Tab-separated table of C-alpha atoms in Angstrom:
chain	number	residue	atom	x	y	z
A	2	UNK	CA	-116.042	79.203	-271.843
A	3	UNK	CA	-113.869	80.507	-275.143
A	4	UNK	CA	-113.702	78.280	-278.282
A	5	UNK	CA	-111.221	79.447	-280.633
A	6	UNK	CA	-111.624	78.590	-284.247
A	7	UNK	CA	-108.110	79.274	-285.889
A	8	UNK	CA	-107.294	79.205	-289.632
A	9	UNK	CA	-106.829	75.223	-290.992
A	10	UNK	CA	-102.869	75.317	-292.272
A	11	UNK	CA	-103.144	72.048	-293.753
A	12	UNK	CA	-102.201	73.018	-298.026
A	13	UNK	CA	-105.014	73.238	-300.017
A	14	UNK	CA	-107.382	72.770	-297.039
A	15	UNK	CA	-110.491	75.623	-297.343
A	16	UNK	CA	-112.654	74.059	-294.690
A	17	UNK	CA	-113.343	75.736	-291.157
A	18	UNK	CA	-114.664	74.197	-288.256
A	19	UNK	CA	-117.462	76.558	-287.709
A	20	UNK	CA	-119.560	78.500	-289.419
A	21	UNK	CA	-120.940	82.188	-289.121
A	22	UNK	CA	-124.493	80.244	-288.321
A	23	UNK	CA	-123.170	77.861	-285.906
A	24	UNK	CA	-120.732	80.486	-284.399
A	25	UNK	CA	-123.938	82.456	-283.696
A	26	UNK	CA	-125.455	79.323	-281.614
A	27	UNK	CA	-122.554	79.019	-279.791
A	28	UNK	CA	-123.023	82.898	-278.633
A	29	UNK	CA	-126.580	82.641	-277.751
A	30	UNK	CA	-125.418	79.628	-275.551
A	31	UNK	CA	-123.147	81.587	-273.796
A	32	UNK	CA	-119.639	80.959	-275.423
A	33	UNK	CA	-117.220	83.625	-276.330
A	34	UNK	CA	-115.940	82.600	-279.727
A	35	UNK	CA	-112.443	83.399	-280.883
A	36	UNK	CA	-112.115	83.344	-284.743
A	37	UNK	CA	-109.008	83.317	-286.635
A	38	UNK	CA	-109.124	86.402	-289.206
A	39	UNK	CA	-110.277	85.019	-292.545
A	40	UNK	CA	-110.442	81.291	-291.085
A	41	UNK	CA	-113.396	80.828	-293.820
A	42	UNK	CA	-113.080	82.548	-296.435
A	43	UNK	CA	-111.954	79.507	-298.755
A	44	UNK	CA	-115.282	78.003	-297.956
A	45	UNK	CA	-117.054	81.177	-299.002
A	46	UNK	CA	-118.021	82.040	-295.248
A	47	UNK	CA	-116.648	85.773	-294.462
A	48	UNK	CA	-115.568	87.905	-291.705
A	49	UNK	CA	-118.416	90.428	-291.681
A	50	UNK	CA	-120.236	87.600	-290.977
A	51	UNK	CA	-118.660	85.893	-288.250
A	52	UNK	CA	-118.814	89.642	-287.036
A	53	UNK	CA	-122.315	89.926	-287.146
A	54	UNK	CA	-122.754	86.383	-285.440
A	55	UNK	CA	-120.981	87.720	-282.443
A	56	UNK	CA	-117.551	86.433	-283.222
A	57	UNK	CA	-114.193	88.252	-282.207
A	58	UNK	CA	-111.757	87.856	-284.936
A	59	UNK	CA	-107.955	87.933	-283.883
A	60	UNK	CA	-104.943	87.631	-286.131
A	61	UNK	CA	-102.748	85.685	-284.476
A	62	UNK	CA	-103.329	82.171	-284.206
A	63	UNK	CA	-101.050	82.049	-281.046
A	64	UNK	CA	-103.906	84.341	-279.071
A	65	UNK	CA	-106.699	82.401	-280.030
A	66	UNK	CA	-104.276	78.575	-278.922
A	67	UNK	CA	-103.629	80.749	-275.320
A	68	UNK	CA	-107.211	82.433	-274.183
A	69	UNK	CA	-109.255	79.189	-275.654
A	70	UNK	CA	-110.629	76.271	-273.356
A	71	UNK	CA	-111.840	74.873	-276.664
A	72	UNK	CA	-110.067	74.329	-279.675
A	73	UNK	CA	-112.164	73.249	-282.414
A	74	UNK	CA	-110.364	71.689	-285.675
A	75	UNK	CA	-110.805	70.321	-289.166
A	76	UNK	CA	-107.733	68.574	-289.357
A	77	UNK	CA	-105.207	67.316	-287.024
A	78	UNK	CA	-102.516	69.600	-285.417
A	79	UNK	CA	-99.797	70.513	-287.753
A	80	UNK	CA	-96.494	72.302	-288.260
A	81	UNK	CA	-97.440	75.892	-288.944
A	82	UNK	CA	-94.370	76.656	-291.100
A	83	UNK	CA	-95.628	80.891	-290.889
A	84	UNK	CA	-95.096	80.731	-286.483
A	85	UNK	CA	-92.362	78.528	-287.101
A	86	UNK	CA	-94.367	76.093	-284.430
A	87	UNK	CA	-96.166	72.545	-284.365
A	88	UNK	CA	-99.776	73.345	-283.390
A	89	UNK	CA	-99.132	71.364	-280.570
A	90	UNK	CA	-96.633	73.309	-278.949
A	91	UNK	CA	-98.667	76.070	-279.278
A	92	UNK	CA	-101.552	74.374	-277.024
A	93	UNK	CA	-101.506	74.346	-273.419
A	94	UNK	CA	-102.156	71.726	-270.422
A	95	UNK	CA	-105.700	70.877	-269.958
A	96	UNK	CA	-107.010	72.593	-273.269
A	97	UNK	CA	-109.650	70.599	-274.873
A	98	UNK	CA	-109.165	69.813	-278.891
A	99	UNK	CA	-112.069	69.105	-280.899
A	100	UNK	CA	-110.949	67.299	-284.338
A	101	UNK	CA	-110.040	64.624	-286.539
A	102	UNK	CA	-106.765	62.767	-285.428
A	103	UNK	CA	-106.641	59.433	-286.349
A	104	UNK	CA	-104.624	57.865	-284.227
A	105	UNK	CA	-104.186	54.895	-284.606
A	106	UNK	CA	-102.461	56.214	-288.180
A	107	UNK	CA	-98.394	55.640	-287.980
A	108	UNK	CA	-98.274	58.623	-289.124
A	109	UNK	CA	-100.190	60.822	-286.581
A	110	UNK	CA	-97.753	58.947	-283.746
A	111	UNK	CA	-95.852	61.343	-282.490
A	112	UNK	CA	-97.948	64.075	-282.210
A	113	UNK	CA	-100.188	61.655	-280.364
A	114	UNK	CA	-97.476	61.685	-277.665
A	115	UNK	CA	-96.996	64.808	-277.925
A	116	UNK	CA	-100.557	65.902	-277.070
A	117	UNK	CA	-100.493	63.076	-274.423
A	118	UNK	CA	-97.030	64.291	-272.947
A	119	UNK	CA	-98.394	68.095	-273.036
A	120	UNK	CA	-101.798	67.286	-271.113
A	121	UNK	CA	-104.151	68.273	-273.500
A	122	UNK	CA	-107.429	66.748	-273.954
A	123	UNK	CA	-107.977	65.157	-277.138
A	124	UNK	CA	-111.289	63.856	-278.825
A	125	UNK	CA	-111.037	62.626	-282.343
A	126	UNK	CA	-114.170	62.602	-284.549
A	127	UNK	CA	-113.373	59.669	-286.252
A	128	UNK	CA	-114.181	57.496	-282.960
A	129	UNK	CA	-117.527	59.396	-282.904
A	130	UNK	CA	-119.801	55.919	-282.883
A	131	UNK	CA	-122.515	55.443	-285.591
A	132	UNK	CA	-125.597	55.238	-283.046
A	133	UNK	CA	-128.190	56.677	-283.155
A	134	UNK	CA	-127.855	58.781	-280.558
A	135	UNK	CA	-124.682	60.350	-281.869
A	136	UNK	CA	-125.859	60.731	-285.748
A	137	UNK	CA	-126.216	64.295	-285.822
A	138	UNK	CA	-122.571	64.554	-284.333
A	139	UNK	CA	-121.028	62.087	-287.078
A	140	UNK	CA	-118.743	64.539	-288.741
A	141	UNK	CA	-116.553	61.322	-290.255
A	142	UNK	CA	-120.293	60.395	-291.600
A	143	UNK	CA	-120.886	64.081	-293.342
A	144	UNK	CA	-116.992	63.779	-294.578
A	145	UNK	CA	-117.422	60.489	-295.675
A	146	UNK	CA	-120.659	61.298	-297.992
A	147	UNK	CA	-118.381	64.256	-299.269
A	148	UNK	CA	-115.382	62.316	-300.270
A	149	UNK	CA	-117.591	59.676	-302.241
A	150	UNK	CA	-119.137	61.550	-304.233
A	151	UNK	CA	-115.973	64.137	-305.080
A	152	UNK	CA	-113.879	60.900	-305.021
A	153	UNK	CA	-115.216	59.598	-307.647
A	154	UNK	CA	-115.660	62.805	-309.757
A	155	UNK	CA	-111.861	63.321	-309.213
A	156	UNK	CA	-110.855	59.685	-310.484
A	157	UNK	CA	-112.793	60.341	-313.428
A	158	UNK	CA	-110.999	63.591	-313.926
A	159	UNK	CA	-107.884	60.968	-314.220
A	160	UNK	CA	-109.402	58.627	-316.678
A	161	UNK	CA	-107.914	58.983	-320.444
A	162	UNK	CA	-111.920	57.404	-321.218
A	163	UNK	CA	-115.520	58.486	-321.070
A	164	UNK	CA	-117.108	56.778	-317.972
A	165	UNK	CA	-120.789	56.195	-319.548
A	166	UNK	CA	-121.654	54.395	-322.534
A	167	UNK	CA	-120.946	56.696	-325.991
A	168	UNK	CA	-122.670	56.189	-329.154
A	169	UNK	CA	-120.686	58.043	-331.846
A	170	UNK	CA	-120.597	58.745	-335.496
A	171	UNK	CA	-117.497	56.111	-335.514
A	172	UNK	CA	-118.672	53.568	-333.419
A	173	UNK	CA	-119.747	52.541	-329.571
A	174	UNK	CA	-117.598	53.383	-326.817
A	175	UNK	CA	-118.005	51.194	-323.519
A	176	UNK	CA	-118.801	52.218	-320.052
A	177	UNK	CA	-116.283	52.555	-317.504
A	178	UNK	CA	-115.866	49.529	-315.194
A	179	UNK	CA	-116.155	51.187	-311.250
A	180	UNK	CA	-115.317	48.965	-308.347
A	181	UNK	CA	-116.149	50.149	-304.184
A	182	UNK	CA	-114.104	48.133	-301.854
A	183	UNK	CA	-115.604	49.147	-298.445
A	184	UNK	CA	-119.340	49.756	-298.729
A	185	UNK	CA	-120.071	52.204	-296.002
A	186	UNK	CA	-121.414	55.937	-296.112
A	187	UNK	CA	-118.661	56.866	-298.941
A	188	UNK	CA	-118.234	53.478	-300.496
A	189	UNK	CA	-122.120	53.964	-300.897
A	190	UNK	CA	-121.869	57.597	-302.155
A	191	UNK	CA	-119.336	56.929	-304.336
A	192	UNK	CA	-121.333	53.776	-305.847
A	193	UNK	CA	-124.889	55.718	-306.293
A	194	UNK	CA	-121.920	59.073	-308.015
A	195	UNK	CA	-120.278	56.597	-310.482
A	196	UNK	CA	-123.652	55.148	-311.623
A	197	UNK	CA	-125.310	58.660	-312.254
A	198	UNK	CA	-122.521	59.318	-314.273
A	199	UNK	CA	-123.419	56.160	-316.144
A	200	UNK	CA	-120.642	53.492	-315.304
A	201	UNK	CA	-121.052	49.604	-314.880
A	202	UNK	CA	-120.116	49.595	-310.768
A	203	UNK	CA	-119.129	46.595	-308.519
A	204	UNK	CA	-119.035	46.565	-304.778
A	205	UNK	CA	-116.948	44.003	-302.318
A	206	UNK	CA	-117.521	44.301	-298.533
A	207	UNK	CA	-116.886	41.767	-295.789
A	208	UNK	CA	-120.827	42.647	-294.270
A	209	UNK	CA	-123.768	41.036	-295.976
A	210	UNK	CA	-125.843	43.986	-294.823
A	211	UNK	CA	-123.269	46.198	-296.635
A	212	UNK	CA	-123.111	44.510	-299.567
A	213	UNK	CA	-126.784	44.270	-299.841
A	214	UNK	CA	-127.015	48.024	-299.775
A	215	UNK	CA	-124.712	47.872	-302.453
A	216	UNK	CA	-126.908	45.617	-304.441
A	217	UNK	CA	-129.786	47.860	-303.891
A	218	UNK	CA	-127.883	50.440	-306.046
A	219	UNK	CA	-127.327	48.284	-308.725
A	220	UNK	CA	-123.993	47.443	-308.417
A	221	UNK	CA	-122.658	43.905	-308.738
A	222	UNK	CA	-121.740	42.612	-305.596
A	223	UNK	CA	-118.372	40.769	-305.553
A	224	UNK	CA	-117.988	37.910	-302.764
A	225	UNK	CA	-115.145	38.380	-300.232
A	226	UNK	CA	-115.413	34.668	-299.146
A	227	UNK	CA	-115.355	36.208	-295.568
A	228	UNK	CA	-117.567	33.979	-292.723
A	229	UNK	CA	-120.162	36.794	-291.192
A	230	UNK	CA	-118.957	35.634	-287.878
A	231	UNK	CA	-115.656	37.252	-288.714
A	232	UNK	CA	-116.390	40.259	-290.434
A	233	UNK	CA	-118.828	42.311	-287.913
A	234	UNK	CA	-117.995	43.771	-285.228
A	235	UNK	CA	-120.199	45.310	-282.469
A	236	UNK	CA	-122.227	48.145	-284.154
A	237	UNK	CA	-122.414	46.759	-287.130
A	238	UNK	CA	-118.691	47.997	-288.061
A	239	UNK	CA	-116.212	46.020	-290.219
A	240	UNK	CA	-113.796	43.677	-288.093
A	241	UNK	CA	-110.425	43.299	-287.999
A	242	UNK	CA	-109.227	40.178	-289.764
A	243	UNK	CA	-106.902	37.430	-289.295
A	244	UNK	CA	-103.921	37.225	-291.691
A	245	UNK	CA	-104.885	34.367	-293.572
A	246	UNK	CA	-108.126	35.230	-293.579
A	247	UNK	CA	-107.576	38.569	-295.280
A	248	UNK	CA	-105.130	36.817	-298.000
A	249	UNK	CA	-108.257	34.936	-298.836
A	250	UNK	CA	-110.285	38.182	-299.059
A	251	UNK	CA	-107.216	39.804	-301.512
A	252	UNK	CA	-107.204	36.681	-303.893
A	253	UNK	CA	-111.306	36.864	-304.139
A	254	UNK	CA	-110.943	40.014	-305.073
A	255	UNK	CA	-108.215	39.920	-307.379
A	256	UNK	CA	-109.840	39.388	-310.597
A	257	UNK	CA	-111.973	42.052	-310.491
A	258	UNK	CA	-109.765	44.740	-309.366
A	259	UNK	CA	-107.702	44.078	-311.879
A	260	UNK	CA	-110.363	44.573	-315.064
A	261	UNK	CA	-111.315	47.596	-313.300
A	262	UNK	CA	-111.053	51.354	-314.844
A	263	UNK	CA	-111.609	52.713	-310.875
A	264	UNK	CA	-111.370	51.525	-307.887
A	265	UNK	CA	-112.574	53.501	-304.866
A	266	UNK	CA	-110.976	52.167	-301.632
A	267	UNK	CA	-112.898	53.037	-298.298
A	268	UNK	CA	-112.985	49.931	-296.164
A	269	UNK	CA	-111.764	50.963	-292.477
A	270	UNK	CA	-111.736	49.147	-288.800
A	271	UNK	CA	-112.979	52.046	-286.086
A	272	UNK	CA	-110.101	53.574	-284.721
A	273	UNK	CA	-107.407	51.071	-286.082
A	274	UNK	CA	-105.192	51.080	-289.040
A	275	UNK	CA	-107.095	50.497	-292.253
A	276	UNK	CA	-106.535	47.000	-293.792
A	277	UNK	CA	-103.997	46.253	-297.101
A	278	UNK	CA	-106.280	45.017	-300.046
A	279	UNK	CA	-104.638	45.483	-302.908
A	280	UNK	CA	-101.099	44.811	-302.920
A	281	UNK	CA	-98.501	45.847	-305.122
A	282	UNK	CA	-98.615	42.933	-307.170
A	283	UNK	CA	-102.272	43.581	-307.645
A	284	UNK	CA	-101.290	46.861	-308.882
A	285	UNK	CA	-98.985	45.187	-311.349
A	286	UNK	CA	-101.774	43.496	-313.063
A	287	UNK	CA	-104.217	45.969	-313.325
A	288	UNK	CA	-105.227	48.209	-316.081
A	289	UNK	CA	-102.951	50.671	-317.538
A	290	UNK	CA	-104.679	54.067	-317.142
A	291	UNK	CA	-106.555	52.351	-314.026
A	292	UNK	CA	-107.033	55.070	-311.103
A	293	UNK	CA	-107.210	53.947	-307.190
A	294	UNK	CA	-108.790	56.315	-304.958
A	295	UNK	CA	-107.664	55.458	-301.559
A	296	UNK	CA	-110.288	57.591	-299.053
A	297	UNK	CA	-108.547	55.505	-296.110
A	298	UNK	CA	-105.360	57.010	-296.616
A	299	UNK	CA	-105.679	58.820	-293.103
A	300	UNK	CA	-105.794	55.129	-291.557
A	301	UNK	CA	-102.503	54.152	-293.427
A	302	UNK	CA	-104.868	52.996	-296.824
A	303	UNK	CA	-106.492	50.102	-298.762
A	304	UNK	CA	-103.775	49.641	-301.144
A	305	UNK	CA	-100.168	49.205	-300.206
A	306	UNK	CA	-98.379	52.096	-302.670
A	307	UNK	CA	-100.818	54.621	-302.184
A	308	UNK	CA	-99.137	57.913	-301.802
A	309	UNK	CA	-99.821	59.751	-298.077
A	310	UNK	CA	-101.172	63.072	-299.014
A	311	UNK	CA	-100.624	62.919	-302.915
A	312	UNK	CA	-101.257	61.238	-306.514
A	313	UNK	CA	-98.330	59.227	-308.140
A	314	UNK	CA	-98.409	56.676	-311.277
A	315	UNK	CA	-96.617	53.296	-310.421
A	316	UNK	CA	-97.020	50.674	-313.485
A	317	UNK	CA	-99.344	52.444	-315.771
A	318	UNK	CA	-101.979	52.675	-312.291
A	319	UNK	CA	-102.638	56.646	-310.761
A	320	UNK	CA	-102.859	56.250	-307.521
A	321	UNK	CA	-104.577	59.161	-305.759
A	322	UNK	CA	-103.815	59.454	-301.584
A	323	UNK	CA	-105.237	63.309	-301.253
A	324	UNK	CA	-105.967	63.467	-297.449
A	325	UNK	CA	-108.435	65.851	-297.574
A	326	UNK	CA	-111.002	65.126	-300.277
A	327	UNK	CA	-113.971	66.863	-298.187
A	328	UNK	CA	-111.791	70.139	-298.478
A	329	UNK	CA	-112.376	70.040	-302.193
A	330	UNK	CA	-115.786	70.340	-301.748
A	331	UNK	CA	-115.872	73.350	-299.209
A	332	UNK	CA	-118.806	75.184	-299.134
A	333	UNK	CA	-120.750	72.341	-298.493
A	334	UNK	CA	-118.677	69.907	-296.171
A	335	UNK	CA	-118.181	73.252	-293.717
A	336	UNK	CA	-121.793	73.500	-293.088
A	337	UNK	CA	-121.759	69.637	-292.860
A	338	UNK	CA	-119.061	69.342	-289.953
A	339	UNK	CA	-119.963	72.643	-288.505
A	340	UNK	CA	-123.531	71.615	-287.594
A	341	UNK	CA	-122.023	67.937	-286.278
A	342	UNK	CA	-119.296	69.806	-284.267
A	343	UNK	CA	-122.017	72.149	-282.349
A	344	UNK	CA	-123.886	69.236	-281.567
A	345	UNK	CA	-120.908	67.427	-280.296
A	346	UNK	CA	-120.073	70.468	-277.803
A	347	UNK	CA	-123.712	70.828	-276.838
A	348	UNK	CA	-123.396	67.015	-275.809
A	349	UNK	CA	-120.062	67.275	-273.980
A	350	UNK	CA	-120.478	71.148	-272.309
A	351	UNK	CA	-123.176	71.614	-269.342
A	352	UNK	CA	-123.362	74.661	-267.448
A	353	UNK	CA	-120.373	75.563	-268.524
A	354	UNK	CA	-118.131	72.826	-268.042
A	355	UNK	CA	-116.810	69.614	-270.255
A	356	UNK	CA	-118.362	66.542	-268.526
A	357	UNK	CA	-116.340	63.493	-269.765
A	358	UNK	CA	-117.821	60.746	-268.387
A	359	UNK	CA	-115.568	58.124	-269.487
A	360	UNK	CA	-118.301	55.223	-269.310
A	361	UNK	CA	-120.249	57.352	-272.128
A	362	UNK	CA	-120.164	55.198	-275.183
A	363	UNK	CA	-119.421	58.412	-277.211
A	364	UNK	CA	-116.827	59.417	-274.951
A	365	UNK	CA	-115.132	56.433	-274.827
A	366	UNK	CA	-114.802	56.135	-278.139
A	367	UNK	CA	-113.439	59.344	-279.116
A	368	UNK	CA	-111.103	60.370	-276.218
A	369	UNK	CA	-107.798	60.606	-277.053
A	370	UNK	CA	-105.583	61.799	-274.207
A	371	UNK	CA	-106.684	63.138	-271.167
A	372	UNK	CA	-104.788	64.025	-268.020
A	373	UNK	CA	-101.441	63.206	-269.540
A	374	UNK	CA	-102.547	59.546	-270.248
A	375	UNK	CA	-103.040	57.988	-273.507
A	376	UNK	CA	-106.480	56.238	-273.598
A	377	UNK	CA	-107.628	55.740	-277.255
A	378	UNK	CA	-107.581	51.730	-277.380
A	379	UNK	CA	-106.655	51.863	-281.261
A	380	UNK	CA	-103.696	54.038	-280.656
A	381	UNK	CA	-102.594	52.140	-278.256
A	382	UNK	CA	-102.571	48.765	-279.735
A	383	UNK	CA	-100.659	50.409	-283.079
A	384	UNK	CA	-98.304	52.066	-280.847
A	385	UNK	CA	-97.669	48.326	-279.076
A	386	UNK	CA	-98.357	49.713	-275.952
């Protein structure tokens, strides 16, 4: 079987989806690996290297889209502006693609159907489930750790203030006020980053378990005024709420957000679009010189003007939607969703061939499109199909 690694296109994105090390498993395993010509060298990882691991570098992306079984991706299939070609039209029927799509996202739509409409097989990494079985395949778990701790360094990059506490020949400067709505792998990350850097942190999730964790890192847990029995879903994830229920959730919240200096915003349903907690007449009230990260932005976002793909001030707030936080951090997040992506392949690929069995809980979850049908249950309750 080929895998073809091409070049990410996405602007500003340095990640790869595999790295000389894991291209080197892949070889001893019996893959051919096609790698697009200087594919990593924004993460530091170079073409000698890839070499040496047994890859075959090629320089047109097109080559590596028509000899591959398996395409393996960072982000999802773009316009490449240079071939003058959506990386979708440059697939073929019944080519596997390995990466993150979400979606369920409004915005990932089209190209959805046009995957669907083009037969390729699609598995998203963001339905990968958190069991146990599938941890060392969790590349949305290893991205998520990534973006909350660069998250928060970026929103304090923002600030106008000092996050800790300052003592100064003119007087005492307070701490930084830090709030995490959505206390998962990031929200937790980004919680344990903003108190090493010495600010006063809150926390708000609709689990108890989550918002103990939260507690356990010293942050002040805010209550959502949620019932348990409508908050968790199976696995442990965060459920989707009812409309009135989640008006209750924005006016406990309220308060707080507004008195906040940061607010990190990570709070997601699996494979649907991401709730709307802070609306824009939140946004009104809060601080001027506030800053919202919004890490859900690939789900549609937390907060209802976050800019998709960019930062923007609206009312004195910066509001910061960059889509691919993890990519800031490149080095580190490659070898992170390299090692869960070779796992993932390892799982799916025996003797040879992909085995999809579609009552596979991992499976399930993270096929896309297959056979020129649209199966990914989030999708197609966004797309009101």
């Amino acid at each position: 079987m080929i895998i073809g690694i091409p070049k990410e296109i996405m602007h500003d994105e340095a990640r790869v989806a595999a790295t000389p090390e894991t291209v080197g498993k892949f070889v001893v395993d019996g893959f051919e690996v096609l790698v697009e010509r200087h594919a990593g060298e924004g993460a530091l990882y170079h073409d000698e290297d890839y070499l040496k691991n047994g890859a075959k570098l090629v320089d047109d992306p097109q080559e590596i889209y028509d000899r591959a079984e398996l395409i393996l991706k960072v982000k999802e299939p773009l316009m490449n502006e240079q071939k003058g070609k959506h990386e979708v039209d440059m697939m073929h029927k019944g080519q596997v693609l390995i990466t993150f799509i979400h979606p369920a996202s409004p915005v990932n739509h089209e190209m959805v159907r046009r995957m669907t409409e083009r037969g390729i097989t699609a598995i998203t990494l963001d339905g990968i489930p958190r069991i146990s079985r599938a941890q060392n395949m969790d590349a949305l778990t290893s991205m998520s750790t990534c973006a909350g701790y660069k998250g928060i360094l970026m929103a304090a990059n923002m600030m106008t203030t000092f996050v800790p506490q300052m003592f100064t020949a003119v007087g005492q400067i307070k701490p930084a006020k830090v709030m995490v709505i959505g206390v998962g792998v990031a929200g937790l990350q980004a919680l344990a980053t903003a108190k090493r850097l010495g600010a006063i942190t809150y926390a708000a999730d609709i689990r108890p378990m989550a918002s103990e964790n939260a507690g356990s890192l010293g942050a002040k847990v805010v209550d959502t005024h949620v019932p348990a029995e409508l908050a968790i879903a199976e696995g442990g994830y965060a459920k989707r709420l009812p409309a009135d229920v989640l008006i209750q959730e924005r006016e406990a919240l309220e308060h707080t957000i507004q008195d906040m200096d940061i607010v990190f915003c990570s709070a997601l349903i699996p494979g649907k679009v991401a709730p709307i907690i802070i609306t824009e007449e939140m946004v009104k009230g809060m601080k001027k010189g506030a800053v919202i990260v919004d890490i859900s932005i690939d789900q549609g976002g937390n907060c209802e003007l976050t800019p998709k793909g960019g930062i923007e001030k609206k009312y004195g707030v910066t509001l910061m939607g960059v889509k691919n936080i993890p990519g800031l951090l490149p080095t580190s997040s490659t070898w992170m969703f390299s090692n869960n992506m070779y796992n993932l392949v390892k799982y799916l690929v025996k003797d040879g061939q992909f085995v999809l069995d579609r009552e596979d809980d991992i499976v399930r979850s993270a096929l896309v499109c297959i056979d020129g049908q649209l199966v990914h249950q989030g999708a197609r309750e966004a797309m009101g199909l």
